[in-house]
Coordinates of C-alpha atoms in Angstrom, one line a residue:
M312 CA -21.3 -54.4 -25.6
T313 CA -23.3 -57.2 -24.0
R314 CA -22.9 -57.8 -20.4
G315 CA -23.6 -61.1 -18.7
P316 CA -25.9 -61.3 -15.6
R317 CA -24.5 -59.9 -12.4
P318 CA -23.7 -62.6 -9.8
A319 CA -26.4 -63.0 -7.1
P320 CA -25.6 -61.3 -3.8
L321 CA -24.3 -63.6 -1.2
W322 CA -25.3 -64.3 2.3
Q323 CA -22.5 -63.3 4.6
C324 CA -21.8 -64.9 8.0
A325 CA -22.0 -62.2 10.7
G326 CA -20.8 -64.4 13.6
A327 CA -23.1 -65.8 16.3
R328 CA -25.5 -64.3 18.8
W329 CA -27.0 -65.5 22.1
D330 CA -30.8 -65.1 22.5
R331 CA -32.1 -66.2 25.9
H332 CA -30.4 -69.6 26.3
E333 CA -29.6 -70.4 22.6
L334 CA -26.7 -69.6 20.4
A335 CA -27.5 -68.9 16.8
L336 CA -25.4 -68.2 13.7
V337 CA -26.2 -64.8 12.2
W338 CA -26.5 -64.3 8.4
R339 CA -26.9 -61.0 6.5
H340 CA -28.0 -60.4 2.9
P341 CA -28.0 -57.1 1.1
A342 CA -31.6 -57.5 0.0
Q343 CA -33.1 -60.0 2.5
G344 CA -31.8 -58.7 5.7
E345 CA -30.8 -60.8 8.7
R346 CA -31.6 -64.4 9.6
L347 CA -30.6 -66.6 12.5
S348 CA -29.8 -70.4 12.5
P349 CA -29.6 -72.2 15.9
L350 CA -26.3 -73.8 16.9
T351 CA -27.3 -76.7 19.2
P352 CA -25.4 -79.7 20.4
D353 CA -25.3 -82.8 18.3
R354 CA -25.9 -80.9 15.1
P355 CA -23.4 -81.5 12.3
L356 CA -21.4 -78.5 11.1
S357 CA -19.4 -78.5 7.9
F358 CA -18.4 -75.7 5.6
T359 CA -15.5 -74.2 3.6
T360 CA -14.6 -70.5 3.9
G361 CA -14.6 -68.3 0.8
P362 CA -11.6 -66.6 -0.8
R363 CA -11.6 -63.5 1.5
R364 CA -13.1 -62.1 4.7
D365 CA -15.0 -58.8 4.4
C366 CA -15.9 -56.2 7.0
V367 CA -19.4 -56.7 8.4
G368 CA -20.1 -53.0 8.8
V369 CA -21.9 -51.5 11.8
R370 CA -25.0 -52.8 13.6
R371 CA -27.0 -50.6 16.0
G372 CA -30.1 -52.1 17.3
A373 CA -32.2 -53.3 14.3
R374 CA -30.2 -51.1 11.9
H375 CA -27.3 -52.5 9.9
T376 CA -25.0 -50.2 7.9
P377 CA -22.7 -52.1 5.4
C378 CA -19.1 -51.2 5.2
P379 CA -19.0 -48.4 2.6
A380 CA -15.5 -49.5 1.4
G381 CA -16.2 -53.2 1.2
A382 CA -12.9 -53.6 3.1
E383 CA -11.1 -56.9 3.5
V384 CA -10.5 -58.0 7.1
T385 CA -7.5 -60.0 8.3
A386 CA -8.5 -63.7 8.6
S387 CA -7.0 -64.1 12.1
A388 CA -8.6 -60.9 13.6
V389 CA -11.2 -61.4 16.3
S390 CA -13.1 -58.4 15.2
A391 CA -14.7 -58.5 11.7
Q392 CA -14.7 -54.7 11.3
C393 CA -12.3 -52.6 9.4
P394 CA -10.7 -49.7 11.3
D395 CA -13.2 -47.1 10.0
C396 CA -16.3 -49.2 10.9
A397 CA -14.8 -50.0 14.3
R398 CA -14.2 -46.3 14.9
L399 CA -17.8 -45.5 13.9
D400 CA -19.1 -48.3 16.1
R401 CA -17.3 -47.1 19.2
S402 CA -18.3 -43.4 18.6
Y403 CA -21.7 -44.0 20.2
S404 CA -21.2 -47.0 22.5
V405 CA -21.9 -47.8 26.1
A406 CA -19.0 -50.2 26.2
A407 CA -16.6 -47.5 24.9
D408 CA -18.1 -44.8 27.3
T409 CA -19.1 -42.7 24.4
R410 CA -22.9 -43.1 24.9
T411 CA -23.9 -41.7 28.3
D412 CA -27.5 -40.7 27.5
D413 CA -29.0 -44.2 27.4
P414 CA -32.2 -44.0 29.4
R415 CA -32.5 -47.8 30.0
P416 CA -31.9 -49.3 33.4
Y417 CA -28.7 -51.2 33.8
D418 CA -27.8 -54.2 36.0
V419 CA -24.5 -54.5 37.8
Y420 CA -23.3 -58.1 38.0
L421 CA -20.6 -60.3 39.4
A422 CA -19.6 -63.0 37.0
W423 CA -17.7 -66.3 37.8
F424 CA -15.4 -67.7 35.0
G425 CA -13.1 -69.9 37.1
P426 CA -11.2 -70.0 40.4
D427 CA -9.8 -66.5 41.0
L428 CA -11.5 -65.4 37.7
V429 CA -14.4 -63.2 38.9
K430 CA -15.2 -59.9 37.3
V431 CA -17.7 -57.0 37.7
G432 CA -19.6 -55.5 34.8
I433 CA -22.8 -53.9 33.7
T434 CA -25.5 -54.9 31.2
A435 CA -28.8 -53.4 30.0
A436 CA -31.5 -54.9 32.2
E437 CA -33.7 -55.7 29.2
R438 CA -31.2 -58.2 27.9
E439 CA -32.1 -60.5 30.7
G440 CA -28.6 -62.0 31.2
A441 CA -27.7 -62.5 27.5
R442 CA -24.5 -60.5 28.1
L443 CA -23.3 -63.1 30.6
L444 CA -23.9 -65.9 28.1
E445 CA -22.0 -64.0 25.5
Q446 CA -19.0 -63.6 27.9
A447 CA -19.1 -67.3 28.7
A448 CA -19.6 -66.7 32.4
L449 CA -20.2 -70.1 34.1
S450 CA -22.2 -68.5 36.9
Y451 CA -23.2 -65.0 37.9
C452 CA -25.3 -62.9 40.3
L453 CA -26.8 -59.4 40.1
L454 CA -25.8 -56.8 42.6
G455 CA -28.2 -54.0 41.7
R456 CA -30.1 -52.1 39.1
G457 CA -30.1 -48.4 38.3
P458 CA -29.5 -45.7 35.7
L459 CA -26.5 -46.1 33.4
M460 CA -24.2 -43.7 35.1
A461 CA -25.1 -45.1 38.6
A462 CA -24.3 -48.5 37.3
R463 CA -20.9 -47.3 35.9
R464 CA -20.1 -45.7 39.2
A465 CA -20.9 -48.9 41.1
E466 CA -18.8 -50.9 38.7
A467 CA -15.8 -48.7 39.5
V468 CA -16.3 -48.8 43.2
L469 CA -16.6 -52.5 43.3
G470 CA -13.6 -53.0 41.1
A471 CA -11.4 -51.0 43.4
A472 CA -12.8 -52.1 46.7
L473 CA -13.1 -55.9 46.0
G474 CA -10.0 -56.1 43.8
V475 CA -12.0 -57.6 40.9
P476 CA -11.2 -56.6 37.3
D477 CA -13.6 -55.9 34.4
R478 CA -12.0 -58.3 32.0
F479 CA -9.8 -61.4 31.6
P480 CA -7.7 -62.9 28.8
Y481 CA -10.0 -65.2 26.9
A482 CA -7.6 -68.1 27.0
A483 CA -8.0 -68.2 30.8
K484 CA -11.8 -68.5 30.5
R485 CA -11.4 -71.4 28.1
T486 CA -9.0 -73.3 30.3
A487 CA -11.2 -72.8 33.4
R488 CA -14.3 -74.3 31.8
E489 CA -12.6 -77.6 31.1
A490 CA -12.9 -78.8 34.7
P491 CA -15.0 -76.3 36.6
P492 CA -16.0 -76.9 40.3
P493 CA -19.7 -77.6 40.9
P494 CA -22.3 -74.9 41.0
E495 CA -22.4 -74.9 44.8
R496 CA -18.7 -73.9 45.0
R497 CA -19.2 -71.1 42.4
A498 CA -22.3 -69.9 44.3
A499 CA -20.3 -69.8 47.6
D500 CA -17.6 -67.7 46.0
L501 CA -20.2 -65.3 44.5
A502 CA -22.2 -65.1 47.8
A503 CA -19.1 -64.0 49.7
L504 CA -18.4 -61.2 47.2
H505 CA -22.0 -60.2 47.0
Q506 CA -22.2 -59.8 50.8
R507 CA -19.0 -57.7 50.8
A508 CA -20.3 -55.6 48.0
R509 CA -23.5 -54.8 49.7
G510 CA -21.6 -53.5 52.7
L511 CA -19.4 -51.1 50.8
G512 CA -19.8 -47.4 51.1
G513 CA -19.8 -45.2 48.1
L514 CA -22.4 -47.1 46.1
P515 CA -24.8 -44.7 44.3
E516 CA -28.2 -44.1 46.1
S517 CA -30.0 -44.6 42.8
L518 CA -28.7 -48.2 42.6
A519 CA -31.4 -50.6 43.9
L520 CA -29.5 -53.5 45.5
A521 CA -30.6 -57.0 44.6
P522 CA -30.8 -60.1 46.8
F523 CA -28.3 -62.9 46.1
E524 CA -29.7 -65.2 43.5
P525 CA -27.0 -67.1 41.6
V526 CA -27.5 -68.2 38.0
H527 CA -25.6 -71.1 36.5
H528 CA -25.0 -71.9 32.8
D529 CA -24.1 -75.6 33.0
V530 CA -27.2 -76.6 31.1
A531 CA -27.1 -73.7 28.5
F532 CA -23.4 -74.4 27.8
H533 CA -23.6 -78.2 28.1
L534 CA -20.5 -78.0 30.3
D535 CA -20.4 -81.8 30.9
R536 CA -19.6 -82.2 27.2
V537 CA -16.6 -79.8 27.1
R538 CA -13.4 -81.9 26.3
P539 CA -10.0 -80.8 27.5
E540 CA -7.3 -79.2 25.4
P541 CA -9.2 -78.8 22.1
G542 CA -7.4 -77.8 19.0
L543 CA -8.2 -74.2 18.1
I544 CA -9.4 -73.9 14.5
R545 CA -7.7 -71.0 12.7
L546 CA -9.6 -69.9 9.6
V547 CA -7.9 -68.9 6.4
P548 CA -9.3 -68.7 2.9
E549 CA -10.7 -72.0 1.7
T550 CA -10.4 -73.8 5.1
T551 CA -12.7 -76.7 5.5
V552 CA -14.2 -77.4 8.9
A553 CA -16.4 -80.5 9.6
G554 CA -17.6 -82.1 12.8
R555 CA -20.4 -82.3 15.3
I556 CA -21.3 -79.6 17.9
D557 CA -20.7 -80.9 21.4
A558 CA -21.1 -77.7 23.6
V559 CA -21.3 -74.0 23.3
A560 CA -19.9 -71.3 25.6
G561 CA -19.8 -67.6 24.9
P562 CA -18.7 -67.3 21.2
D563 CA -17.0 -70.7 21.3
L564 CA -18.2 -73.9 19.6
H565 CA -16.8 -77.1 21.0
L566 CA -16.7 -79.7 18.3
T567 CA -15.7 -83.3 17.7
G568 CA -14.0 -83.5 14.3
T569 CA -14.7 -86.2 11.8
D570 CA -11.5 -87.9 13.0
G571 CA -12.6 -87.8 16.7
R572 CA -10.4 -84.9 17.7
A573 CA -11.7 -82.2 20.1
L574 CA -11.8 -78.9 18.3
L575 CA -12.8 -75.3 19.2
L576 CA -14.2 -72.8 16.8
D577 CA -14.4 -69.1 17.8
T578 CA -17.5 -67.9 16.0
R579 CA -16.2 -64.3 16.2
Q580 CA -13.7 -65.3 13.5
L581 CA -16.5 -66.7 11.3
A582 CA -17.9 -63.2 10.9
G583 CA -17.2 -61.7 7.5
W584 CA -16.8 -65.0 5.6
P585 CA -19.0 -66.3 2.8
L586 CA -19.3 -70.1 3.5
A587 CA -19.6 -72.9 1.0
P588 CA -20.9 -76.4 1.6
A589 CA -18.4 -79.2 2.5
A590 CA -19.0 -82.9 2.8
A591 CA -20.3 -83.9 6.2
D592 CA -17.4 -86.3 6.5
A593 CA -14.7 -83.9 5.2
R594 CA -11.3 -84.4 6.8
G595 CA -9.1 -81.7 5.3
G596 CA -8.5 -78.5 7.3
A597 CA -10.6 -79.2 10.4
G598 CA -7.5 -79.2 12.7
A599 CA -5.8 -76.3 14.3
G600 CA -4.3 -74.1 11.6
G601 CA -5.3 -76.5 8.8
G602 CA -6.6 -75.6 5.3
G603 CA -8.8 -77.6 3.0
P604 CA -9.9 -77.8 -0.5
G605 CA -11.8 -74.9 -1.9
G606 CA -15.1 -74.8 -3.9
A607 CA -17.6 -72.5 -5.4
V608 CA -18.9 -69.9 -2.9
L609 CA -22.6 -70.5 -2.3
S610 CA -25.2 -68.7 -0.3
A611 CA -25.6 -69.2 3.4
A612 CA -28.9 -71.0 2.8
A613 CA -27.0 -73.6 0.7
V614 CA -24.5 -74.2 3.5
L615 CA -27.2 -74.6 6.0
S616 CA -29.5 -76.9 4.0
A617 CA -26.7 -79.1 2.9
H618 CA -25.4 -79.7 6.4
S619 CA -28.5 -80.0 8.7
L620 CA -28.1 -76.6 10.2
A621 CA -31.6 -75.1 9.9
Q622 CA -32.3 -72.8 7.0
P623 CA -32.3 -69.1 8.0
S624 CA -35.8 -69.2 9.2
H625 CA -36.8 -66.1 11.1
P626 CA -35.7 -62.4 11.2
G627 CA -32.9 -61.5 13.5
R628 CA -34.1 -60.1 16.8
T629 CA -33.0 -56.7 18.0
R630 CA -30.3 -56.8 20.6
P631 CA -28.6 -53.9 22.2
D632 CA -24.8 -54.0 22.2
S633 CA -24.4 -53.9 26.0

């Protein structure tokens, strides 16, 4: 019996990743590894999703383990992992408190997302603030640095004493960034909390306190280009999205559609899809909840070269998950 040639492996979108002050789309290929393609304002973006969304497996540092079951993932899910891979991912994770032996120093931060939306958290010091970009914090300041468990203890003390949580609904963050107060106002809010935090008892002795030095993400996010009330794009199989990137914040791409509408694409929901090229002026399916014409599923490189997103050009850089 004669068998035809096996289809070439596809590049799979693995979502987006912040590196310093730039958001990039992440691509994975079974033979060629990982590549990044920058997502910068004024670049056109146009693609059509494939017939199904697959689990992206587990990534720890520079090592990626594909999903052994090749499981399909619900199109609307924020996470692109199947239950088994998600369970494995959280079995040795700082975020899930299942990894307590991490020898790296950790920063404790206060992050400002909007009026009355200030949270406390920790991040590996070597990440140099990338975690705050991922979370879409408009401004932040560091409170101190120390071993992981000291940072965790400080996070708990601050949360209880200052009445600040460790998370917010994502919709609240999106609404707050549409008309944020100026950096000076945000800095004043953070300065008051920072001063109160430094005066608290119960902070671990191994936590080295940091002076107040606010950081603002207006330029990195292009906040002046965020338009109000964007239509949220909901991806389903064979959905076409086409437009121009206006701004980026956390995992969100703020776009102007080909018909001029303000749109928002959550790149977390891109993860797991193979993407095919779509005409740069495509109009079908770019709205909230819309679907467009399908097409042959091509490699990620074809999507990028066809639509002015740079070819996957350099190996993905290692990033811890906290």
